[in-house]
mmCIF file of C-alpha atoms and ligand atoms in Angstrom:
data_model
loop_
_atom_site.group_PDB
_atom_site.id
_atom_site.type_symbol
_atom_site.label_atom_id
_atom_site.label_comp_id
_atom_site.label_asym_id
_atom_site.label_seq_id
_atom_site.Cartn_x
_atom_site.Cartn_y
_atom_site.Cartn_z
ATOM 1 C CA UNK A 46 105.156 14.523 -201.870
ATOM 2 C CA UNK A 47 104.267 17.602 -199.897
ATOM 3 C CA UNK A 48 105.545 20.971 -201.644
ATOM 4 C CA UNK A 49 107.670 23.350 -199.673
ATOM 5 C CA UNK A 50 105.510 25.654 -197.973
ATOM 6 C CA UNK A 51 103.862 22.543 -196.883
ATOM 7 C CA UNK A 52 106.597 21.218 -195.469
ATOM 8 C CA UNK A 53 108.055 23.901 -193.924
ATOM 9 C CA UNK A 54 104.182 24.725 -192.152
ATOM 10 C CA UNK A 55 104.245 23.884 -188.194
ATOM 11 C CA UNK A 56 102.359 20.617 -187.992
ATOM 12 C CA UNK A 57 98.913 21.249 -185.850
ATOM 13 C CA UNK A 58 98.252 18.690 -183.017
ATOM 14 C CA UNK A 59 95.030 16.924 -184.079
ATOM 15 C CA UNK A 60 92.070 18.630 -182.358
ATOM 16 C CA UNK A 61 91.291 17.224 -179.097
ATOM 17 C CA UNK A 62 88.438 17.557 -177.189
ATOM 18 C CA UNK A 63 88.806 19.343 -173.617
ATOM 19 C CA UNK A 64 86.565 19.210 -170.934
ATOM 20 C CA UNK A 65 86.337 21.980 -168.332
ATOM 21 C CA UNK A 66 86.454 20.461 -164.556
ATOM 22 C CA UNK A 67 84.783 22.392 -162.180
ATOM 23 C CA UNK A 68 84.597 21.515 -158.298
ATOM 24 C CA UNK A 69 81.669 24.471 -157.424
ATOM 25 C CA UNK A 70 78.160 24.858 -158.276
ATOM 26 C CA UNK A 71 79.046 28.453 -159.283
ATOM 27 C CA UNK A 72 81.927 27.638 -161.421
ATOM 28 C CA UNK A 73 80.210 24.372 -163.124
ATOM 29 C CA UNK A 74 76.515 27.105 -163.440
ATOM 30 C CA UNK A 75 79.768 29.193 -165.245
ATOM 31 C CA UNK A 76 81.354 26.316 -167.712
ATOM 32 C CA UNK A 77 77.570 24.406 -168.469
ATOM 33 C CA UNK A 78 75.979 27.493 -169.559
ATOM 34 C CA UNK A 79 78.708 29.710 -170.472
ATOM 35 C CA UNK A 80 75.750 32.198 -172.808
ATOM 36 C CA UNK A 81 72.105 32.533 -173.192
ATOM 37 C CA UNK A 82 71.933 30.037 -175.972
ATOM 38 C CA UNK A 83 69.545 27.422 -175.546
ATOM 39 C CA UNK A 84 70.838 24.411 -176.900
ATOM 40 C CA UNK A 85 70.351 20.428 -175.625
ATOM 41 C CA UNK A 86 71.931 19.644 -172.705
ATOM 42 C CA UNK A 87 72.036 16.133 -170.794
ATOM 43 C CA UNK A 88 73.878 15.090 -167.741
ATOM 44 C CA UNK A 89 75.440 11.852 -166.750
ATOM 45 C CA UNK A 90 75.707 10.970 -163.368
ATOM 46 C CA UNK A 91 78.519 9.192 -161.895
ATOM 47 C CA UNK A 92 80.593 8.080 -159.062
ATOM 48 C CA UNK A 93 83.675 7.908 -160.626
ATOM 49 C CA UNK A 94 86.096 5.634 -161.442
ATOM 50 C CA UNK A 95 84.657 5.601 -164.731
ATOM 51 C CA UNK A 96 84.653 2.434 -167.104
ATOM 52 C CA UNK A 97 83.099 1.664 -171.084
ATOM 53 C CA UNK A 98 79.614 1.353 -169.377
ATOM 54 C CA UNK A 99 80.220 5.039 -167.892
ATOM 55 C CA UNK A 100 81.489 6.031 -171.898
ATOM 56 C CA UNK A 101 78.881 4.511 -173.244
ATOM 57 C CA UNK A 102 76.425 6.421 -171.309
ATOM 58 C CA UNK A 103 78.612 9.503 -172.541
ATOM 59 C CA UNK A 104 78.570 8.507 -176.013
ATOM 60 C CA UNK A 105 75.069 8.114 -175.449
ATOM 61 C CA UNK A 106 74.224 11.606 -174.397
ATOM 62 C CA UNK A 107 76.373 13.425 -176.699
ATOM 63 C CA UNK A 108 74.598 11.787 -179.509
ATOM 64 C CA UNK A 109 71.484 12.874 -178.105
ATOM 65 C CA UNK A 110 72.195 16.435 -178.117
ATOM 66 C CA UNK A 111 74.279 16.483 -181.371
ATOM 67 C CA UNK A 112 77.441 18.573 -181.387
ATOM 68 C CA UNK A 113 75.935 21.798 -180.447
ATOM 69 C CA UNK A 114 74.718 20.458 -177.595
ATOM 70 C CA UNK A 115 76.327 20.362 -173.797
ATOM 71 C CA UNK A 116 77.153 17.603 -172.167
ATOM 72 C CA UNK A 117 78.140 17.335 -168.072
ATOM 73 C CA UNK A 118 78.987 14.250 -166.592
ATOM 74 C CA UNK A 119 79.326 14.393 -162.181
ATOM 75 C CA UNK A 120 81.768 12.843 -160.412
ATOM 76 C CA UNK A 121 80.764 12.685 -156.824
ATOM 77 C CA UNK A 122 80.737 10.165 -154.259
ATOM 78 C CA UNK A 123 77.557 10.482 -152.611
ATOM 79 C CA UNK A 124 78.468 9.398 -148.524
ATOM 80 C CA UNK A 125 74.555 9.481 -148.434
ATOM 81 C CA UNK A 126 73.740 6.636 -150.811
ATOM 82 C CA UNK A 127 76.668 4.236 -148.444
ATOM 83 C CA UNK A 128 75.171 2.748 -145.429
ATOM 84 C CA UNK A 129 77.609 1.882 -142.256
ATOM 85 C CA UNK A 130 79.328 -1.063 -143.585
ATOM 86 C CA UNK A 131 79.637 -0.423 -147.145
ATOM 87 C CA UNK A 132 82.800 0.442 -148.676
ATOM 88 C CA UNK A 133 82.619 4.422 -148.955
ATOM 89 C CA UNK A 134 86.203 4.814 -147.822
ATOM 90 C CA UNK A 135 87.369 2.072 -150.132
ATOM 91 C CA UNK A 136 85.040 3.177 -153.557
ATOM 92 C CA UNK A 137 87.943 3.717 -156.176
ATOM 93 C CA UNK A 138 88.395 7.541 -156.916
ATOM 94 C CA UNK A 139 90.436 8.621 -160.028
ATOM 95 C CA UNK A 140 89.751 11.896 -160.979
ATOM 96 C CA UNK A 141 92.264 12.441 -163.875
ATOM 97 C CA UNK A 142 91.556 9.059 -165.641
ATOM 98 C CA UNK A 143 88.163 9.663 -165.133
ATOM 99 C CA UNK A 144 87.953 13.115 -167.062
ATOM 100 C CA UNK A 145 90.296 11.905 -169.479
ATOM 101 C CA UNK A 146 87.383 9.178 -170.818
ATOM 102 C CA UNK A 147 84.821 11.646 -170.200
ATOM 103 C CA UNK A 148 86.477 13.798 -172.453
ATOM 104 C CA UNK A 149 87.243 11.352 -175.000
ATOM 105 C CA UNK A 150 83.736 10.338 -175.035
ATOM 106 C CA UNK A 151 82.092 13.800 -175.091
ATOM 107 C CA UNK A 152 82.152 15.255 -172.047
ATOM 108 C CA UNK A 153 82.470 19.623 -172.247
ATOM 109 C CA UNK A 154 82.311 19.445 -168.875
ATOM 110 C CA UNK A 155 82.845 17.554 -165.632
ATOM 111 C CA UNK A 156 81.525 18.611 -162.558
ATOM 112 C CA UNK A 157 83.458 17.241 -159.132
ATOM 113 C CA UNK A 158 82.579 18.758 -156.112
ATOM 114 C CA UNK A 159 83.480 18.105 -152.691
ATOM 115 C CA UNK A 160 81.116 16.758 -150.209
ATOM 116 C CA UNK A 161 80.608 20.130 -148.157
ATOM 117 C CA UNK A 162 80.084 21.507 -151.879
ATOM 118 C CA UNK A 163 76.920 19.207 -152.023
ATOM 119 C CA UNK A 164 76.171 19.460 -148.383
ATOM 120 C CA UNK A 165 76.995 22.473 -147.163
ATOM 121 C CA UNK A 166 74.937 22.064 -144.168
ATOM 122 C CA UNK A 167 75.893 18.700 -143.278
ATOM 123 C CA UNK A 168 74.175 15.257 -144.053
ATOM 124 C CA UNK A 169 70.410 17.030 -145.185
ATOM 125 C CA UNK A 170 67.927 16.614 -142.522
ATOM 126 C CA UNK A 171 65.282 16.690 -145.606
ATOM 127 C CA UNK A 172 65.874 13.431 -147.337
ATOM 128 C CA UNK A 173 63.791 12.406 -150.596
ATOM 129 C CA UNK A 174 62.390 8.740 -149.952
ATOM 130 C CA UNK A 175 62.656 5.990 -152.849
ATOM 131 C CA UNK A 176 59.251 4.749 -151.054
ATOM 132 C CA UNK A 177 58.329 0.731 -150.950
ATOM 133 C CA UNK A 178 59.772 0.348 -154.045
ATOM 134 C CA UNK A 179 63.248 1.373 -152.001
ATOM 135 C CA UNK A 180 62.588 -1.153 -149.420
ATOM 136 C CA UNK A 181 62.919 -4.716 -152.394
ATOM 137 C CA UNK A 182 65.965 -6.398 -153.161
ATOM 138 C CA UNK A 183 68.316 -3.744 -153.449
ATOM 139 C CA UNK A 184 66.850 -1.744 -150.889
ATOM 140 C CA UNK A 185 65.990 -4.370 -148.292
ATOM 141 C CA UNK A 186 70.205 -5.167 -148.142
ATOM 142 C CA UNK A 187 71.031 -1.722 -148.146
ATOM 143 C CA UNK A 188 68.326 -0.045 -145.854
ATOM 144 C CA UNK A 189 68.181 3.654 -146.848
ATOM 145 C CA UNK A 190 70.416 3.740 -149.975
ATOM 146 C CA UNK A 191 67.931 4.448 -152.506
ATOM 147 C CA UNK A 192 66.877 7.618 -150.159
ATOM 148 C CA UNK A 193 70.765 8.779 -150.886
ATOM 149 C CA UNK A 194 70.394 8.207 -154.263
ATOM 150 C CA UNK A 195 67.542 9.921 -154.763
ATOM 151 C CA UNK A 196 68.209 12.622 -152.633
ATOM 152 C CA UNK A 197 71.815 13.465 -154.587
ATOM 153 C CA UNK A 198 70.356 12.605 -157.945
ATOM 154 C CA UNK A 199 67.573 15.766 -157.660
ATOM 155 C CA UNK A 200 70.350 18.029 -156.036
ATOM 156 C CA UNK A 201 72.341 17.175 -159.225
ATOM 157 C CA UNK A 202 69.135 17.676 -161.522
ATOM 158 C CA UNK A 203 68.402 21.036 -159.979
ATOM 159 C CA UNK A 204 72.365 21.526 -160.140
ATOM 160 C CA UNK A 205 73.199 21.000 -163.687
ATOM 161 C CA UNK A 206 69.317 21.663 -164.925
ATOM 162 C CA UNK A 207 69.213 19.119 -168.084
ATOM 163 C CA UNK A 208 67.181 18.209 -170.577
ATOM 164 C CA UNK A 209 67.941 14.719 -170.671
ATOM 165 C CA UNK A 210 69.489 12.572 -167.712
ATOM 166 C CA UNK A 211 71.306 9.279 -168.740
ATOM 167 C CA UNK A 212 71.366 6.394 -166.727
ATOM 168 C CA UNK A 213 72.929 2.776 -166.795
ATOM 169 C CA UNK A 214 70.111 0.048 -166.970
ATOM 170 C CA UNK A 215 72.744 -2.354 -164.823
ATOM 171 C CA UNK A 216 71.602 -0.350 -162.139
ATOM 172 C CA UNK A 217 67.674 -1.032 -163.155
ATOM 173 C CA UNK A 218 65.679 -0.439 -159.824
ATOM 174 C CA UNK A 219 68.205 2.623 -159.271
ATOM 175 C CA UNK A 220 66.516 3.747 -162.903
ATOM 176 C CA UNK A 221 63.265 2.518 -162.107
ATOM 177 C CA UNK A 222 63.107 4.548 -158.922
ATOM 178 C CA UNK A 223 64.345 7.620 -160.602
ATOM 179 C CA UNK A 224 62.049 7.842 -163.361
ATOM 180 C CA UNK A 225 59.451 7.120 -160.987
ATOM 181 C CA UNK A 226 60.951 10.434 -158.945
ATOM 182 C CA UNK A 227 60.656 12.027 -162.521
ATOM 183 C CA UNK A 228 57.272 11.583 -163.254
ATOM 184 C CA UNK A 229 55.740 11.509 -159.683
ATOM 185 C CA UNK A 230 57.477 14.795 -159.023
ATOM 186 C CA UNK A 231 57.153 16.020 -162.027
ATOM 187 C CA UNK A 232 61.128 16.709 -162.725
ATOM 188 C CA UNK A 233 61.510 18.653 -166.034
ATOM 189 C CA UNK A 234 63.962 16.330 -167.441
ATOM 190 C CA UNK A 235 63.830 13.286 -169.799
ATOM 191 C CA UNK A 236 65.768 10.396 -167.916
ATOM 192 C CA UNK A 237 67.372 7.411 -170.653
ATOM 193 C CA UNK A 238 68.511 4.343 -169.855
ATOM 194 C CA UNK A 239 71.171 2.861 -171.315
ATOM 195 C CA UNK A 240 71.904 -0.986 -172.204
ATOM 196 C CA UNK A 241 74.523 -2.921 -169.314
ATOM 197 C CA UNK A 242 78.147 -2.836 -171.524
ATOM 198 C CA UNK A 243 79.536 -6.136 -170.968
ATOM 199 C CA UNK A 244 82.722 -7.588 -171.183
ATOM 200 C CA UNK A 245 83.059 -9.854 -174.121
ATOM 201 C CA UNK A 246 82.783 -13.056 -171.679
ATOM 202 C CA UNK A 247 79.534 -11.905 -170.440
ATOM 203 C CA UNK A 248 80.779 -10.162 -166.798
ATOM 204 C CA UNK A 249 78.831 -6.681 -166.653
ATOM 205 C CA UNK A 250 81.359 -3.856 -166.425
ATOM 206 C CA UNK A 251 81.520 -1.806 -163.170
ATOM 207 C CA UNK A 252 83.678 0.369 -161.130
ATOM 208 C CA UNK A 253 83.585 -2.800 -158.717
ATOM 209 C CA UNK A 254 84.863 -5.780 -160.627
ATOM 210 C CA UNK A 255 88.390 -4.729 -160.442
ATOM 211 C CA UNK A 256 88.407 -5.811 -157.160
ATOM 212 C CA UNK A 257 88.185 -9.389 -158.305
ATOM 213 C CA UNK A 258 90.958 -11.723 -158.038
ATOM 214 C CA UNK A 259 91.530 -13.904 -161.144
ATOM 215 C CA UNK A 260 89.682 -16.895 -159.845
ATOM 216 C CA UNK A 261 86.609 -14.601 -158.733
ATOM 217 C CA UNK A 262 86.504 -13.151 -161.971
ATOM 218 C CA UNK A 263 85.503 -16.373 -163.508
ATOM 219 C CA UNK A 264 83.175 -17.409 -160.732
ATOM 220 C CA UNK A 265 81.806 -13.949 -160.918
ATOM 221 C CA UNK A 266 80.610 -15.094 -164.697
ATOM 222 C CA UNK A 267 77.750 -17.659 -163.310
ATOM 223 C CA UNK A 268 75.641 -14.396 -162.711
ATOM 224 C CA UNK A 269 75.684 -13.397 -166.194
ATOM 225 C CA UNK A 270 75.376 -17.211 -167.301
ATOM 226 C CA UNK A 271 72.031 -17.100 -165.207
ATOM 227 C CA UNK A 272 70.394 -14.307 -166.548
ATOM 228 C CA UNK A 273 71.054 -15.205 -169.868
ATOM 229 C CA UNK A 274 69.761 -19.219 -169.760
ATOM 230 C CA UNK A 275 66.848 -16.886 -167.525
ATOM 231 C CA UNK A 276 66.065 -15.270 -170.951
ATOM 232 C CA UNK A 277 66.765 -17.816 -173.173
ATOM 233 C CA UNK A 278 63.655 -19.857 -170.846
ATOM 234 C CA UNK A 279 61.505 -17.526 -171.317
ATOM 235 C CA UNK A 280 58.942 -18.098 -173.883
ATOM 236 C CA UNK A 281 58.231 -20.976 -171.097
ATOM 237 C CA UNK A 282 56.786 -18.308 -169.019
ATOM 238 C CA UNK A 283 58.393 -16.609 -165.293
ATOM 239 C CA UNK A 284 58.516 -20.076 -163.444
ATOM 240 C CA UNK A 285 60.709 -21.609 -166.346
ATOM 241 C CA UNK A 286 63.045 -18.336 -165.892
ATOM 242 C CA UNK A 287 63.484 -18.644 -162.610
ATOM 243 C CA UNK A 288 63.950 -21.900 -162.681
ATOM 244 C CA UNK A 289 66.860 -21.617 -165.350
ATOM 245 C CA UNK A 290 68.558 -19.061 -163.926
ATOM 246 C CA UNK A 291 68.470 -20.936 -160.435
ATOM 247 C CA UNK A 292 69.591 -24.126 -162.041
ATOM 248 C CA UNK A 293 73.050 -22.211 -163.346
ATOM 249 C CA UNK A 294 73.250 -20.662 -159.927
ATOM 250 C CA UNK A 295 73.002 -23.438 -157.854
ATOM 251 C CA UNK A 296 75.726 -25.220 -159.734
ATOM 252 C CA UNK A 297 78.104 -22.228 -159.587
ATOM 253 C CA UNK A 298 81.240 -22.053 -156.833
ATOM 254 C CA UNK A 299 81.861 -19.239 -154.622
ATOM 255 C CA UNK A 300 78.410 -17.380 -155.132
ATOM 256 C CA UNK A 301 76.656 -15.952 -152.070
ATOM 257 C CA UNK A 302 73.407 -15.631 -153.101
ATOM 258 C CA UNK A 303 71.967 -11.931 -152.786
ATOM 259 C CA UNK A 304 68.595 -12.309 -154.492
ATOM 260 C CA UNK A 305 67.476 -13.909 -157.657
ATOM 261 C CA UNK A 306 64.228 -12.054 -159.050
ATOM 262 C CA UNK A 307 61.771 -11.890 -162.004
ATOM 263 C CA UNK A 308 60.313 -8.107 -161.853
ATOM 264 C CA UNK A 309 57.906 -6.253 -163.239
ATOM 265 C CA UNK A 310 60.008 -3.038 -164.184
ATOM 266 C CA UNK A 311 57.699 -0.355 -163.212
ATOM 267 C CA UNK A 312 57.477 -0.786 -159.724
ATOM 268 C CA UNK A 313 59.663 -3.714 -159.096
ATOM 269 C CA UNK A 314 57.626 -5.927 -158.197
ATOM 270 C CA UNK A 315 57.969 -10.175 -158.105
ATOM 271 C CA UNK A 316 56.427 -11.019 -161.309
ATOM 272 C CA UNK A 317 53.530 -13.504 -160.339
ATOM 273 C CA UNK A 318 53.760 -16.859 -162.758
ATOM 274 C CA UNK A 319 50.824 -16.009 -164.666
ATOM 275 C CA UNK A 320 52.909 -12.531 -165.776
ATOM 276 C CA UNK A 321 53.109 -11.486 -169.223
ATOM 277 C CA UNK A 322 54.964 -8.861 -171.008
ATOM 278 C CA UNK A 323 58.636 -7.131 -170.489
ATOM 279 C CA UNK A 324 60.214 -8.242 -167.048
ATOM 280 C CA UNK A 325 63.476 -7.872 -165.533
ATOM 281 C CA UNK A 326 65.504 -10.612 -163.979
ATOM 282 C CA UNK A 327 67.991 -9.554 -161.612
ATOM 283 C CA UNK A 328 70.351 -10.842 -159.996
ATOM 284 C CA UNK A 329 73.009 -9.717 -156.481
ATOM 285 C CA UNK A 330 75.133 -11.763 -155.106
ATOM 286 C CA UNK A 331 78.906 -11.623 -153.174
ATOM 287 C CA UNK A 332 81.818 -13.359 -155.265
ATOM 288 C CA UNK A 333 84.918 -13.296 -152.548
ATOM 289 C CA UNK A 334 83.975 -9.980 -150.747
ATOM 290 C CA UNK A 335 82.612 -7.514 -153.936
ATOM 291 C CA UNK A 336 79.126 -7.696 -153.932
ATOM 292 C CA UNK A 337 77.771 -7.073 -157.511
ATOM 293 C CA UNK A 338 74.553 -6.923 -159.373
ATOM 294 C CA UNK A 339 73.428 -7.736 -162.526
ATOM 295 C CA UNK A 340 69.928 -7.753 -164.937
ATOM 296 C CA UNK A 341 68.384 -8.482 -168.277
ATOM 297 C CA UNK A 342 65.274 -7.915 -170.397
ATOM 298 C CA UNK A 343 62.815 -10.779 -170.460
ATOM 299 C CA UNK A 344 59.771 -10.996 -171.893
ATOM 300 C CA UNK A 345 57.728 -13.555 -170.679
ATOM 301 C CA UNK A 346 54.679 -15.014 -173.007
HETATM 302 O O1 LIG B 557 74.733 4.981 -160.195
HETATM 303 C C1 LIG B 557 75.527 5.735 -159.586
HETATM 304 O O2 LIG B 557 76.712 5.815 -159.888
HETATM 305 C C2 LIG B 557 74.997 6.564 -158.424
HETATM 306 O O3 LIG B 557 74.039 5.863 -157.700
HETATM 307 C C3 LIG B 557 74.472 7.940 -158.855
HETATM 308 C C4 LIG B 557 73.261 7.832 -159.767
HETATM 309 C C5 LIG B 557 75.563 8.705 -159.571
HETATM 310 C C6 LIG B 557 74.037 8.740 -157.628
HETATM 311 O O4 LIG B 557 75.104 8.915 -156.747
#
């Protein structure tokens, strides 16, 4: 039983983290590096509407630079990375649930700026280019988008100046590409990738699947089915895994068929049959009118 002056004591609220939200470069420059102190600092890069594959990628980057360490995580909507027809106006934007998992999963601080914050000069006239291995898959649907991406994620790097950048893997050419920018550019930062979360049926999380209806849900699940009887085919060599992961596809209802692709990870290339080693299969395709995307690790013998 507690004694007296215990009881009597005002009961503290248990300590919760805070992060600090800043909307300008000069106020986030403020909150990031608040002294002279050099400790480890990483960056997550988001678009909001933040899910367990964004807190993992939190989680992930705190751990990296321990509790001394600084962690940002962006919230911005990059109008750059959208092309005409995409769905800029409807991307899902949720500012106070989204610091309130950054927070919870690390974050000290979260920078959201406004477009004109980013841009001050309007769209940039001097545009970084993702290069041919932009123009596959991803790229070749969505002419110009890894350009955007690129193009926000070094205004972000020079921005929030990191020592480590953490990225999702579900997004691998976007993470191929970058680390390419990294090293071919010679970026001081160390970029990490970090393993798809996935629901416990499989489905990859993203910001997108909640605008699945129950039924598309479940279709949506034959793209995760794929890559997995992909991998499972894959001591067979690339044609097996392709031919696996079609097999599952081509049964499935209410797929339209993006791409289905065995790459080689560094460039992004179509693995030839004879390829051996770590490979990506990857997968895009519409289920009702979301488009989503998908990948695993394969290695092929
Ligand atoms: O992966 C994303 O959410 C975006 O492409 C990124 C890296 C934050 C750039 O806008």
């Amino acid at each position: 039983m507690a004694g007296k002056a215990q009881r009597n004591k005002p009961q503290r609220a248990p300590k919760v983290h805070r992060a600090v939200v800043t909307r300008t470069v000069d106020d986030f420059e403020a909150a990031f590096w608040p002294d002279e102190r050099p400790v480890d600092n990483a960056v997550v890069m988001t678009m909001g509407a933040l899910h367990e594959g964004h807190a993992a990628l939190i989680r992930a980057a705190r751990k990296q630079v321990g509790q001394e360490g600084r962690v940002a995580v962006t919230v911005f909507v990059n109008p750059l990375q959208f092309g005409p027809a995409e769905d800029l106006e409807r991307y899902p934007r949720s500012l106070d649930e989204d610091v309130k998992l950054a927070e919870e999963n690390g974050a000290d601080v979260v920078f959201a700026p406004s477009v004109d914050e980013v841009y001050p000069n309007g769209r940039p006239q001097v545009r970084l280019s993702a290069g041919p291995m932009g123009e596959r898959f991803e790229g070749a649907t969505r002419p110009g988008h890894f350009d955007g991406v690129l193009t926000v994620v070094a205004k972000l790097l020079h921005i929030t100046d990191p020592d480590f950048a953490f990225f999702g893997e579900k997004d691998a050419q976007q993470l191929a590409i970058i680390q390419r920018m990294v090293a071919d550019l010679d970026f001081d930062v160390e970029v990490v990738g970090v393993p798809t979360a996935r629901e416990e049926d499989g489905l990859a999380r993203s910001s997108r699947n909640r605008y699945l209806s129950a039924d598309e849900r479940e279709q949506a699940l034959a793209l995760s089915k794929a890559l997995f009887a992909g991998r499972d085919a894959a001591a067979q060599g690339p044609k097996a895994v392709r031919e696996a992961a079609s097999a599952v596809l081509d049964a499935a209802e209410g797929i339209n068929l993006d791409y289905l692709a065995l790459v080689d990870p560094h460039d992004f290339s179509e693995a030839a049959d004879d390829f051996q080693g770590a490979a990506v299969l990857a997968v895009a395709a519409t289920v009702g009118s979301t488009r989503l995307i998908d990948n695993v690790h394969v290695i092929c013998r």
